[in-house]
Short mmCIF file of C-alpha atoms and ligand atoms in Angstrom, two decimals:
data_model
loop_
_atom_site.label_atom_id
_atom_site.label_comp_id
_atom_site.label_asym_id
_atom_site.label_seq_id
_atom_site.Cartn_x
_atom_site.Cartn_y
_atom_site.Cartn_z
CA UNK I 1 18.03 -5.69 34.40
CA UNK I 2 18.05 -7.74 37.31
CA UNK I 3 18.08 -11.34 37.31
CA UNK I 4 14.70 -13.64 37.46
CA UNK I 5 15.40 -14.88 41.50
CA UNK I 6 11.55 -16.35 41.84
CA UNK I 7 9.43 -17.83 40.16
CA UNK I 8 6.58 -15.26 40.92
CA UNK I 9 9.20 -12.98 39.00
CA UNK I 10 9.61 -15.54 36.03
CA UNK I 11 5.92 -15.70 35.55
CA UNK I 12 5.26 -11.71 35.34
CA UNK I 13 8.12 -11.90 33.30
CA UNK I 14 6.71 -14.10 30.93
CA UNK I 15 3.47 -12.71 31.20
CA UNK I 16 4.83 -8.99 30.65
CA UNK I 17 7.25 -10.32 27.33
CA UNK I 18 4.06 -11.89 25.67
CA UNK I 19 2.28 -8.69 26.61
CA UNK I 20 4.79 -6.22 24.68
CA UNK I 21 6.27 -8.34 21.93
CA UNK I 22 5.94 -7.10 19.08
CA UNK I 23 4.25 -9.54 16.49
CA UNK I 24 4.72 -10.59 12.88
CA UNK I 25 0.92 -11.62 11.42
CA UNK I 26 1.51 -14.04 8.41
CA UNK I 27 -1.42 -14.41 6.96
CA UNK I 28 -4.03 -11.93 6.46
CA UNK I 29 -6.59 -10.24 3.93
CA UNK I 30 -6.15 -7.06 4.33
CA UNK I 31 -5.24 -4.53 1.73
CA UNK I 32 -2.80 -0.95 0.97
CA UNK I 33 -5.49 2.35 1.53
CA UNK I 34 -4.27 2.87 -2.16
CA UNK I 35 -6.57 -0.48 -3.14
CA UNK I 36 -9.36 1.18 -2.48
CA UNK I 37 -12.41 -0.71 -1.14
CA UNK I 38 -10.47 -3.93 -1.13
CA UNK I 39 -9.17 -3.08 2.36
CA UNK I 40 -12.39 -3.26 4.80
CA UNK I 41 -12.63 -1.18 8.25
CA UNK I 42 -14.63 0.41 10.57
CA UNK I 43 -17.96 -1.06 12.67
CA UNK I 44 -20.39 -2.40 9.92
CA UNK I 45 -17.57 -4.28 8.45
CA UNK I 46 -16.75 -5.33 11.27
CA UNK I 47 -20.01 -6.09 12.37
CA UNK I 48 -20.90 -8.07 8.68
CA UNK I 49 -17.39 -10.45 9.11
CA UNK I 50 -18.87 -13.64 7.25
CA UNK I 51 -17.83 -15.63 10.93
CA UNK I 52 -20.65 -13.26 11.97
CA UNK I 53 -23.27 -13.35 9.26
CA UNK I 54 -23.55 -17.02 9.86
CA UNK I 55 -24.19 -16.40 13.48
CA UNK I 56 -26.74 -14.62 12.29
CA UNK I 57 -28.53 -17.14 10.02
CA UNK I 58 -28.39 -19.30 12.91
CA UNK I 59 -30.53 -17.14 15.19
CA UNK I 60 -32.42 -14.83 13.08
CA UNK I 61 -35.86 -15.83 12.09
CA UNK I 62 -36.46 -18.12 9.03
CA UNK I 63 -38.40 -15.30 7.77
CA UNK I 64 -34.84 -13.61 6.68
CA UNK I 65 -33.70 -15.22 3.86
CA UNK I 66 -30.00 -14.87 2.65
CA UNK I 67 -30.64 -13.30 -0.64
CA UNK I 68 -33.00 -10.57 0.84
CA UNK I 69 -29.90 -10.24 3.06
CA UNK I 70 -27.37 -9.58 0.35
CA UNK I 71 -29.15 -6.99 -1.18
CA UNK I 72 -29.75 -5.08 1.66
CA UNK I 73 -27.09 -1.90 2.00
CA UNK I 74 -23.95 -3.10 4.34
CA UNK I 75 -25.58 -0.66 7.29
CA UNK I 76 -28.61 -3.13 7.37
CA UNK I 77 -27.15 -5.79 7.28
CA UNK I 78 -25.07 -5.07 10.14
CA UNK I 79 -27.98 -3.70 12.15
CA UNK I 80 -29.11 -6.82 11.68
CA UNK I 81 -26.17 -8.30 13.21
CA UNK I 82 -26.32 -6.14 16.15
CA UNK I 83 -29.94 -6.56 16.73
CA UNK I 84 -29.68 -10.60 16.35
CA UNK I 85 -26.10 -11.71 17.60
CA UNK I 86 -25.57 -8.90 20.23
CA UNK I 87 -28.70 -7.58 21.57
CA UNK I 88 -31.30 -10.12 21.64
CA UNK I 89 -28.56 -13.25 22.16
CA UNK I 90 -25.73 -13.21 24.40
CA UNK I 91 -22.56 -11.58 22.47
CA UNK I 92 -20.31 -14.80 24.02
CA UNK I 93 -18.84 -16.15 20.92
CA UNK I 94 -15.44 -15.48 19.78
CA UNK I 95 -16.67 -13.20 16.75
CA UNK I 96 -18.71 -11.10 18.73
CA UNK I 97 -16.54 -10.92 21.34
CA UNK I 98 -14.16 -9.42 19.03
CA UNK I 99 -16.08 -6.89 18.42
CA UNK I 100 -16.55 -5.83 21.41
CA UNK I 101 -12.81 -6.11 22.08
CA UNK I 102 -12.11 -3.96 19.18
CA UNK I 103 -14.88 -1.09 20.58
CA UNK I 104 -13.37 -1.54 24.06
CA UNK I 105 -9.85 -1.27 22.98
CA UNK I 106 -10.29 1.75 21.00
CA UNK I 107 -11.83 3.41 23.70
CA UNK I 108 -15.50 3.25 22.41
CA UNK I 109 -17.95 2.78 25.00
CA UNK I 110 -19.75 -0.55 24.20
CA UNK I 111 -21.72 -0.59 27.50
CA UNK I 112 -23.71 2.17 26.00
CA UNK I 113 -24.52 -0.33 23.25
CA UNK I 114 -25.15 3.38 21.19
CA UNK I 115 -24.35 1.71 17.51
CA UNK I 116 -24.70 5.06 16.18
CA UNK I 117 -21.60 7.00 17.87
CA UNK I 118 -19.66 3.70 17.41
CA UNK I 119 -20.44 4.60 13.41
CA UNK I 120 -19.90 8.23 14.00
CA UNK I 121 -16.30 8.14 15.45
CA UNK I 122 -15.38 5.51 12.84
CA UNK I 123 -16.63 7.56 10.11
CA UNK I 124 -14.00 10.73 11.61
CA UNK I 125 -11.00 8.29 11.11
CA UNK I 126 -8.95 8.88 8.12
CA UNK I 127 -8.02 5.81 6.36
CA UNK I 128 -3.77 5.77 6.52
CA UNK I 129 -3.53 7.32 10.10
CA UNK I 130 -6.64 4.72 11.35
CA UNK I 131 -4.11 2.09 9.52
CA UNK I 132 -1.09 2.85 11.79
CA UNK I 133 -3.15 3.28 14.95
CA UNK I 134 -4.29 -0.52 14.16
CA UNK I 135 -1.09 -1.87 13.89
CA UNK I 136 0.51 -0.04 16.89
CA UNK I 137 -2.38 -0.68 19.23
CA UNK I 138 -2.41 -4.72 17.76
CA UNK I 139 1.32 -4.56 18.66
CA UNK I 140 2.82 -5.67 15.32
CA UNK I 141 5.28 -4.74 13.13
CA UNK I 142 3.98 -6.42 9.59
CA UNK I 143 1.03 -8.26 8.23
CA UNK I 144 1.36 -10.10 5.18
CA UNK I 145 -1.45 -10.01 2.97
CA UNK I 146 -3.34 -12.30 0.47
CA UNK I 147 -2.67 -11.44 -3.11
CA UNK I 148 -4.23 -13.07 -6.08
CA UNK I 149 -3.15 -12.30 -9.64
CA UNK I 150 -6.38 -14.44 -10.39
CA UNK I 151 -8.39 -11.95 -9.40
CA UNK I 152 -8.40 -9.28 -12.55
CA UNK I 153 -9.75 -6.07 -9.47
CA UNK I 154 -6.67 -7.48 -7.18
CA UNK I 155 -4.44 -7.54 -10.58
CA UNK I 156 -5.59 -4.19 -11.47
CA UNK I 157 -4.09 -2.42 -8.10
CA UNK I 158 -0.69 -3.89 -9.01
CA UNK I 159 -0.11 -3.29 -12.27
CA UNK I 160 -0.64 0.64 -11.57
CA UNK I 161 2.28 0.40 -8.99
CA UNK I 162 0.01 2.14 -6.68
CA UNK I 163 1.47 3.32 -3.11
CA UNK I 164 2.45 0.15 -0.90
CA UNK I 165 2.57 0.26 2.89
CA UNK I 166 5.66 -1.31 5.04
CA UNK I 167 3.16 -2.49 7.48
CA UNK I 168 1.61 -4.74 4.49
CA UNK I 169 3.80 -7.34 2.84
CA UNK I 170 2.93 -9.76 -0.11
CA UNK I 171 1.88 -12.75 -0.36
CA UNK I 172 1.00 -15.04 -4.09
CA UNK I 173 -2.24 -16.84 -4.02
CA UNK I 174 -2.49 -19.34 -6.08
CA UNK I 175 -5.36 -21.63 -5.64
CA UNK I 176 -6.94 -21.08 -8.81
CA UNK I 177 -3.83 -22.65 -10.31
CA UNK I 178 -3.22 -25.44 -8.29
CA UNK I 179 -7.28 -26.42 -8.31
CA UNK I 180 -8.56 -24.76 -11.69
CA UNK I 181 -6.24 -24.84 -14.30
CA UNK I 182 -9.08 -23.87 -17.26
CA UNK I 183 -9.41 -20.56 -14.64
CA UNK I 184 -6.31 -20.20 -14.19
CA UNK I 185 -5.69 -20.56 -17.93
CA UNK I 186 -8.29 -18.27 -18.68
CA UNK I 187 -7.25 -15.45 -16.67
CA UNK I 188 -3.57 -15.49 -18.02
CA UNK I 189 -4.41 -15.48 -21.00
CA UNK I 190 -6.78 -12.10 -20.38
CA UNK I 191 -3.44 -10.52 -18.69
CA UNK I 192 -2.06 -11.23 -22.11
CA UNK I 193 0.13 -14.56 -21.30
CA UNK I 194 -1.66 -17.09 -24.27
CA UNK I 195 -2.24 -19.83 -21.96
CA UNK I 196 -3.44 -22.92 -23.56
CA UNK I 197 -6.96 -24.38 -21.95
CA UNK I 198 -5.17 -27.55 -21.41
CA UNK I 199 -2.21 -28.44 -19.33
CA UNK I 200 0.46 -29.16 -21.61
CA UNK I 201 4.18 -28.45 -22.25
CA UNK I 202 3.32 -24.76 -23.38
CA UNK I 203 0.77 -24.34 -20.61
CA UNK I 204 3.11 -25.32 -18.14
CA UNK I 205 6.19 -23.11 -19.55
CA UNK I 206 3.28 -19.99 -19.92
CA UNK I 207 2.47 -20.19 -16.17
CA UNK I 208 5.49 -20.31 -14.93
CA UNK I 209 6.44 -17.63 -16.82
CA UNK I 210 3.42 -16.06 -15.23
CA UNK I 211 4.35 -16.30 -11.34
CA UNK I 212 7.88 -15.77 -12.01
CA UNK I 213 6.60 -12.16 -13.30
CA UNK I 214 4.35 -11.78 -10.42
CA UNK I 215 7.18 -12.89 -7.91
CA UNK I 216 9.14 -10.26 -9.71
CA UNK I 217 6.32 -7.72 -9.36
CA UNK I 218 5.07 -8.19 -5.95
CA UNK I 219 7.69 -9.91 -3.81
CA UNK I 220 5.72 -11.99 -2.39
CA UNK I 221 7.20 -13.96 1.25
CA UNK I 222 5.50 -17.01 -0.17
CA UNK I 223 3.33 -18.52 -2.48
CA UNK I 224 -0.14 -19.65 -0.80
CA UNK I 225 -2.77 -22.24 -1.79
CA UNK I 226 -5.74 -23.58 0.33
CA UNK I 227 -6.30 -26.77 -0.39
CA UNK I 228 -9.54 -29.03 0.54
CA UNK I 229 -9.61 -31.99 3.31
CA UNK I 230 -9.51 -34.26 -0.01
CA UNK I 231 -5.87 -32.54 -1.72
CA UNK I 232 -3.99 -35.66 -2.26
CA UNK I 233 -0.36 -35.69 -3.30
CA UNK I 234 0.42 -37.74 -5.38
CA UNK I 235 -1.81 -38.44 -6.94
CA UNK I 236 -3.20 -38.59 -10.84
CA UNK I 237 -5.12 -35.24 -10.99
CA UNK I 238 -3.81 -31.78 -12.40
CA UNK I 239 -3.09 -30.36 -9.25
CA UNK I 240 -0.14 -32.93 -8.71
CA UNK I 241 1.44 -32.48 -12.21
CA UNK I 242 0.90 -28.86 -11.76
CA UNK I 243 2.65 -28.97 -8.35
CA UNK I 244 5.31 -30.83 -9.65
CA UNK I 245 5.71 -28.83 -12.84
CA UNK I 246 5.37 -25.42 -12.15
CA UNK I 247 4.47 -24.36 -8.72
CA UNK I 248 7.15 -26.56 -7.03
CA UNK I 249 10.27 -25.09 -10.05
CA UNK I 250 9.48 -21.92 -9.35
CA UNK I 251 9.60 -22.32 -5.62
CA UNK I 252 12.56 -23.88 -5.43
CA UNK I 253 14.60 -22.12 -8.24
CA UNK I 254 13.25 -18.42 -6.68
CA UNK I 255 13.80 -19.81 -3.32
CA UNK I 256 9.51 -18.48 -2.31
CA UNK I 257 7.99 -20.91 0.26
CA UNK I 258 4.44 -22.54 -0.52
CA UNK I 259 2.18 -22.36 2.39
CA UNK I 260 -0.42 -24.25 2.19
CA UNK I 261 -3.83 -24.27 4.34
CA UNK I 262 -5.24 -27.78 3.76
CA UNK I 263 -8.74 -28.52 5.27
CA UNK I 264 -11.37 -26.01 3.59
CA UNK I 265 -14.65 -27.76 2.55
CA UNK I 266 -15.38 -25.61 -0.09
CA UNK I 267 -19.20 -23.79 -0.16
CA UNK I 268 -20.68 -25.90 2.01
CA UNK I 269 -23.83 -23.41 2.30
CA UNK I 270 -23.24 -21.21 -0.75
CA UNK I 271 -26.01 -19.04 0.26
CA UNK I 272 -23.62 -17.65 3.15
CA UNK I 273 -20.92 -16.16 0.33
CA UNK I 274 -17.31 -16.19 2.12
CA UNK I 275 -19.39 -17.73 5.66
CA UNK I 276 -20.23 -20.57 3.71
CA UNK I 277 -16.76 -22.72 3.75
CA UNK I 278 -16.82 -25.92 6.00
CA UNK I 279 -14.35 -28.23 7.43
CA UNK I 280 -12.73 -31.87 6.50
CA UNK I 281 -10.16 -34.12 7.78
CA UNK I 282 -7.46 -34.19 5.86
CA UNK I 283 -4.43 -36.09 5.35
CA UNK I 284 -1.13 -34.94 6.93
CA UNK I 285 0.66 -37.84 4.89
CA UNK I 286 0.33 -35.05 1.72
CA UNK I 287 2.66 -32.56 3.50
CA UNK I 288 5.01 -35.77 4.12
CA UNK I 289 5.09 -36.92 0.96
CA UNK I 290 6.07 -33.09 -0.66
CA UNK I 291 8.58 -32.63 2.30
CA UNK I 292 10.36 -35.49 1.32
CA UNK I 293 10.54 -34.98 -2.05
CA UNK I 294 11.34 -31.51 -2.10
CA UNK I 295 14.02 -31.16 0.61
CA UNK I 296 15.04 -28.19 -1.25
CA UNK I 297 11.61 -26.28 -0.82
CA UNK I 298 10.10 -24.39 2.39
CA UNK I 299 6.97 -25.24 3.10
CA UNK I 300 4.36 -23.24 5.45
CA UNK I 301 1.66 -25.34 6.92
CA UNK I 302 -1.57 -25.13 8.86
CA UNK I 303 -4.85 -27.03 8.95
CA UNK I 304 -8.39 -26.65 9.54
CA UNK I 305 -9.53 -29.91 11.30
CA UNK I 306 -8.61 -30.03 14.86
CA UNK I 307 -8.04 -34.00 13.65
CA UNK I 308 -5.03 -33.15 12.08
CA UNK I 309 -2.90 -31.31 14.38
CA UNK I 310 -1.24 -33.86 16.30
CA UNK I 311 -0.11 -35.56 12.95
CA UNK I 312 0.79 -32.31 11.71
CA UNK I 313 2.81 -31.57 14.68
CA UNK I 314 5.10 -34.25 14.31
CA UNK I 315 5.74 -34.14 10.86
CA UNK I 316 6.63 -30.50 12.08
CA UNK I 317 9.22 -32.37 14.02
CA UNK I 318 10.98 -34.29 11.23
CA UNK I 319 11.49 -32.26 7.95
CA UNK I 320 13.49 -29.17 8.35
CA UNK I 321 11.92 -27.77 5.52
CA UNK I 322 8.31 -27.24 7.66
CA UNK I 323 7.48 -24.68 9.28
CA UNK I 324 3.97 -24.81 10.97
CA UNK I 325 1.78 -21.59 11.54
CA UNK I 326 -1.38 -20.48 13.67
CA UNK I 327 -4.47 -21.65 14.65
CA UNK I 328 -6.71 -21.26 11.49
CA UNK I 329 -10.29 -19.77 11.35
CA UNK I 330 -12.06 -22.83 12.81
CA UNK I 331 -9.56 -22.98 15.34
CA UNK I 332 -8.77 -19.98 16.27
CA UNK I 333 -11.21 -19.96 19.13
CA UNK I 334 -9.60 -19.96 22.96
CA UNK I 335 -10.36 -23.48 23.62
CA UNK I 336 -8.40 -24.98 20.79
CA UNK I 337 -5.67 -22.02 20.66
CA UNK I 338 -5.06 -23.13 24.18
CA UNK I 339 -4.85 -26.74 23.38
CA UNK I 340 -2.84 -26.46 20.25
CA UNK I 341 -0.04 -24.21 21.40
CA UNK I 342 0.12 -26.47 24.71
CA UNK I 343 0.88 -29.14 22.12
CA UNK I 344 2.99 -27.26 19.83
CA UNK I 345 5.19 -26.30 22.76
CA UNK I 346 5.17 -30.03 23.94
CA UNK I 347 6.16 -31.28 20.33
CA UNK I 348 8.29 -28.26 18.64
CA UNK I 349 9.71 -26.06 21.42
CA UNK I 350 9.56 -22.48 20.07
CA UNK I 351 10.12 -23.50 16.13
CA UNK I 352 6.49 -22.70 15.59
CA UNK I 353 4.35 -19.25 14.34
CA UNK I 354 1.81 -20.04 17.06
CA UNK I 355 -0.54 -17.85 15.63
CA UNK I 356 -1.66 -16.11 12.33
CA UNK I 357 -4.87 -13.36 12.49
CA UNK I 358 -6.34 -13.81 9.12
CA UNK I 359 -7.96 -10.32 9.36
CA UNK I 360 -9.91 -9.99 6.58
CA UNK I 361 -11.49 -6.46 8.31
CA UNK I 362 -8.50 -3.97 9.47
CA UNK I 363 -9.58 -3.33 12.97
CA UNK I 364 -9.56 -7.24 13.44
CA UNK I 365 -5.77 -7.21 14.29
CA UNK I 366 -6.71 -5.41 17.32
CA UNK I 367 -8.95 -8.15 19.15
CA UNK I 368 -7.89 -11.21 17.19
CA UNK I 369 -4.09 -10.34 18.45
CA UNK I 370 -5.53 -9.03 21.89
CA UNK I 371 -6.97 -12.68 22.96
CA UNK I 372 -4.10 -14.89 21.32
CA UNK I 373 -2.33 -13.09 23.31
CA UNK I 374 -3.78 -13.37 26.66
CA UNK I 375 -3.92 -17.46 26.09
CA UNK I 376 -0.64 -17.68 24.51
CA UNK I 377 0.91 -15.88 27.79
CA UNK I 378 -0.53 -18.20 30.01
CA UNK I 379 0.72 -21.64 28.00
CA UNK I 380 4.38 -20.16 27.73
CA UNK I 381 4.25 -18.75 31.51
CA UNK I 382 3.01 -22.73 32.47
CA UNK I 383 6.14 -24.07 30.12
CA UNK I 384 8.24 -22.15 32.01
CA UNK I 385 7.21 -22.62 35.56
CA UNK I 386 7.95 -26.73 34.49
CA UNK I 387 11.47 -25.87 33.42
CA UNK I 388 12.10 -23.43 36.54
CA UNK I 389 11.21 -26.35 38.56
CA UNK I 390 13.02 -28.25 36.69
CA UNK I 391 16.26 -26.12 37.85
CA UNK I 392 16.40 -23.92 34.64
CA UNK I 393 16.91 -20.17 35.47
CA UNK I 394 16.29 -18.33 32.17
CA UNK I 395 17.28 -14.64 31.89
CA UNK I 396 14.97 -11.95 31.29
CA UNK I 397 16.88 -11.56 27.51
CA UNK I 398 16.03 -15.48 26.96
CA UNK I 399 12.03 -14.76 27.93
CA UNK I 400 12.01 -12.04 25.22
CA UNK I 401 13.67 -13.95 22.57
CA UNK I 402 11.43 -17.00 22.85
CA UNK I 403 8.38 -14.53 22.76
CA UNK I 404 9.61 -12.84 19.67
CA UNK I 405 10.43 -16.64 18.28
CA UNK I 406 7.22 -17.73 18.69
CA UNK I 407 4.65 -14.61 17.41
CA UNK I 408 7.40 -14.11 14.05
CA UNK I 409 10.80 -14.93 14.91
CA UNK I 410 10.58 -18.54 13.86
CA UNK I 411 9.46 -17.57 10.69
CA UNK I 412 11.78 -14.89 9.92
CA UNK I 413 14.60 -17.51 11.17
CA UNK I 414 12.83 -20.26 8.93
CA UNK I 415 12.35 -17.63 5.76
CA UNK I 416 16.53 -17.03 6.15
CA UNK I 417 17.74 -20.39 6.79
O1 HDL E 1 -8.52 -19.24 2.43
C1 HDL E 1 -8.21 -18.51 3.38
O2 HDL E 1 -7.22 -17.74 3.40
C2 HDL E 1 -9.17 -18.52 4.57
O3 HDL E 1 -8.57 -17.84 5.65
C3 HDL E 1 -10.47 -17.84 4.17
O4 HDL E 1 -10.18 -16.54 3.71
C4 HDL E 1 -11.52 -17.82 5.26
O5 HDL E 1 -12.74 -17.35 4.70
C5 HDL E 1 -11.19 -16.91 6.41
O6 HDL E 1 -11.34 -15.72 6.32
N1 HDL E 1 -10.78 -17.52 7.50
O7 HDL E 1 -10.51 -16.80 8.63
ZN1 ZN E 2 -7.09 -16.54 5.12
#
């Protein structure tokens, strides 16, 4: 290939690298087709994404209440949607621009706005090919998923060794431990593991006996907790001695990473369901403090606040043992994706994930990977006109590598190291 001689050339280059590299998403909620209606797809899920119910609720009239909303049949409810958020309010936020995306991409007509053939050529998709379309038309070659043995339906799947998928890979969740323990008890106990209700000696041994099986069942990447803008550590609650007792062993003696996603005001309008989450401030100098004391352990970080990501990004820059990944939910809007990879490229070169999709609705890789990539593109193509003008002359090889590092090649290198 011949060598980048302008800087017209670098910048296409760039552009045309970010466009085709393929991407590794970290963090997501989808599901095998072998798990049944766990894994969501097709226009009226799409349509009924809780980021887009609560759009809803904030333009709809006060005459539709939330619980008349819940028990309407999922078709409703995203007519509703459509009627409210697309057709009588301008579609311009990042959810509903999604959707459009998605339509667009998959060559459905959304100028026609005809709701009904959108549903009709979803419904002729068959579940594993529509899968593999997804993913090749999104561009990647994994997405981990979010699996939680403290869910007894999610449990269920696993323990008939149904059919995986190796464009899905695993992932623990385990906030009910870290934040519940008389949950978590509770539910390892009804998987047959006699967990005591409180956390003592035997309850500690019991549940670590518990994720070592499910590490040894699933293979999980990493272990995941959200935490909320207050998790503290130390400090003298559970959750620390629980940390420090079981979830941090296990890590480090079965050498899984803890990611954790601190930030999440818990059910801040309950009457939303999974919309109704919030967002705190939280306090970087917990990450610090578990860095330092566990040089041994890998941790994964992002946050919610747009607060904390400077702080975050330079703790990022000290502990070899961080690793910090995408623009989560509340931020993973244009505006801030812009401004946070600017300053993630400023702060930690290419040692970040710059971007997760936390698709919770299949079809959601295709437009949540579509825009990150459009922004991301432009930050690295501006990163590298400064260092052409700078002198640098980076080969066409170097351009590819540092777009692979940054959507998945950090974290594989991070995982290995
Ligand atoms: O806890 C999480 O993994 C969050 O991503 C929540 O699932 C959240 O509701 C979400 O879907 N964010 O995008
Ligand atoms: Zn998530």
């Amino acid at each position: 290939m011949a060598a980048i001689t302008s800087l017209k050339t670098l910048q296409n280059t760039v552009r045309e690298a970010v466009r085709k590299v393929t991407i590794t998403d970290i963090h997501t909620h989808l599901f095998p087709v072998s798990h049944g209606k766990l894994l969501l797809w097709g226009a009226d899920e799409l349509l009924t994404y809780h980021y887009l119910v609560s759009e809803l609720f904030t333009v709809a009239p006060r005459s539709l209440t939330h619980q008349e909303f819940w028990q309407m049949p999922k078709s409703r409810q995203a007519q509703l949607v459509w009627e409210h958020v697309f057709l009588k309010h301008g579609p311009i936020s990042e959810a509903a621009r999604g959707v459009m995306t998605c339509f667009n991409m998959l060559g459905l007509d959304i100028g026609k706005r005809d709701l009904a053939s959108i549903r009709k050529w979803f419904a002729a998709q068959k579940p594993e090919n529509y899968l593999e379309k997804v993913f090749k038309l999104s561009g990647l070659d994994y997405a981990v998923m979010t699996n939680n043995p403290f869910i007894a339906e999610e449990a269920g799947y696993w323990n008939q060794e149904l059919p995986g998928n190796n464009r899905l890979k695993t992932a623990l969740r385990i906030d009910t431990l870290v934040l519940n323990w008389p949950a978590a008890a509770k539910e390892m106990s009804a998987q047959g593991y006699r967990c005591p209700a409180t956390l003592n000696a035997k309850g500690v041994a019991v549940a670590r006996a518990f994720l070592a099986d499910w590490i040894e069942k699933i293979k999980p990447l990493y272990m995941a907790a959200s935490l909320g803008p207050d998790f503290a550590y130390p400090d003298n609650s559970d959750s620390t001695k629980i940390l420090d007792q079981i979830v941090l062993p296990t890590a480090r003696d079965l050498n899984v990473p803890l990611a954790m996603m601190i930030g999440v005001r818990k059910a801040v309008m309950p009457a939303l369901g999974d919309g109704g989450d919030g967002v705190g401030v939280a306090d970087p100098a917990s990450v610090m403090h578990l860095c330092q004391k566990y040089p041994d352990v890998k941790f994964l970080v992002t946050m919610l606040s747009r607060v904390n990501q400077h702080e975050l990004c330079i703790l990022g820059r000290k502990f070899p043992n961080l690793h910090l990944f995408g623009c989560w939910w509340f931020c993973n809007n244009p505006s801030i994706i812009e401004e946070l990879t600017r300053m993630r490229f400023e702060l930690l070169g290419t040692a970040v994930t710059c971007q997760h999709s936390d698709a919770r609705v299949l079809d959601q890789l295709i437009y949540k990977w579509a825009h990150t990539r459009r922004i991301v593109a432009e930050v690295l193509c501006d990163k590298y006109t400064l260092a052409w003008q700078a002198g640098w002359r980076p080969t066409r090889d170097e351009i590819a590598r540092d777009a692979r590092a940054i959507f998945g090649g950090s974290f594989h290198e991070f995982l290995n190291k």
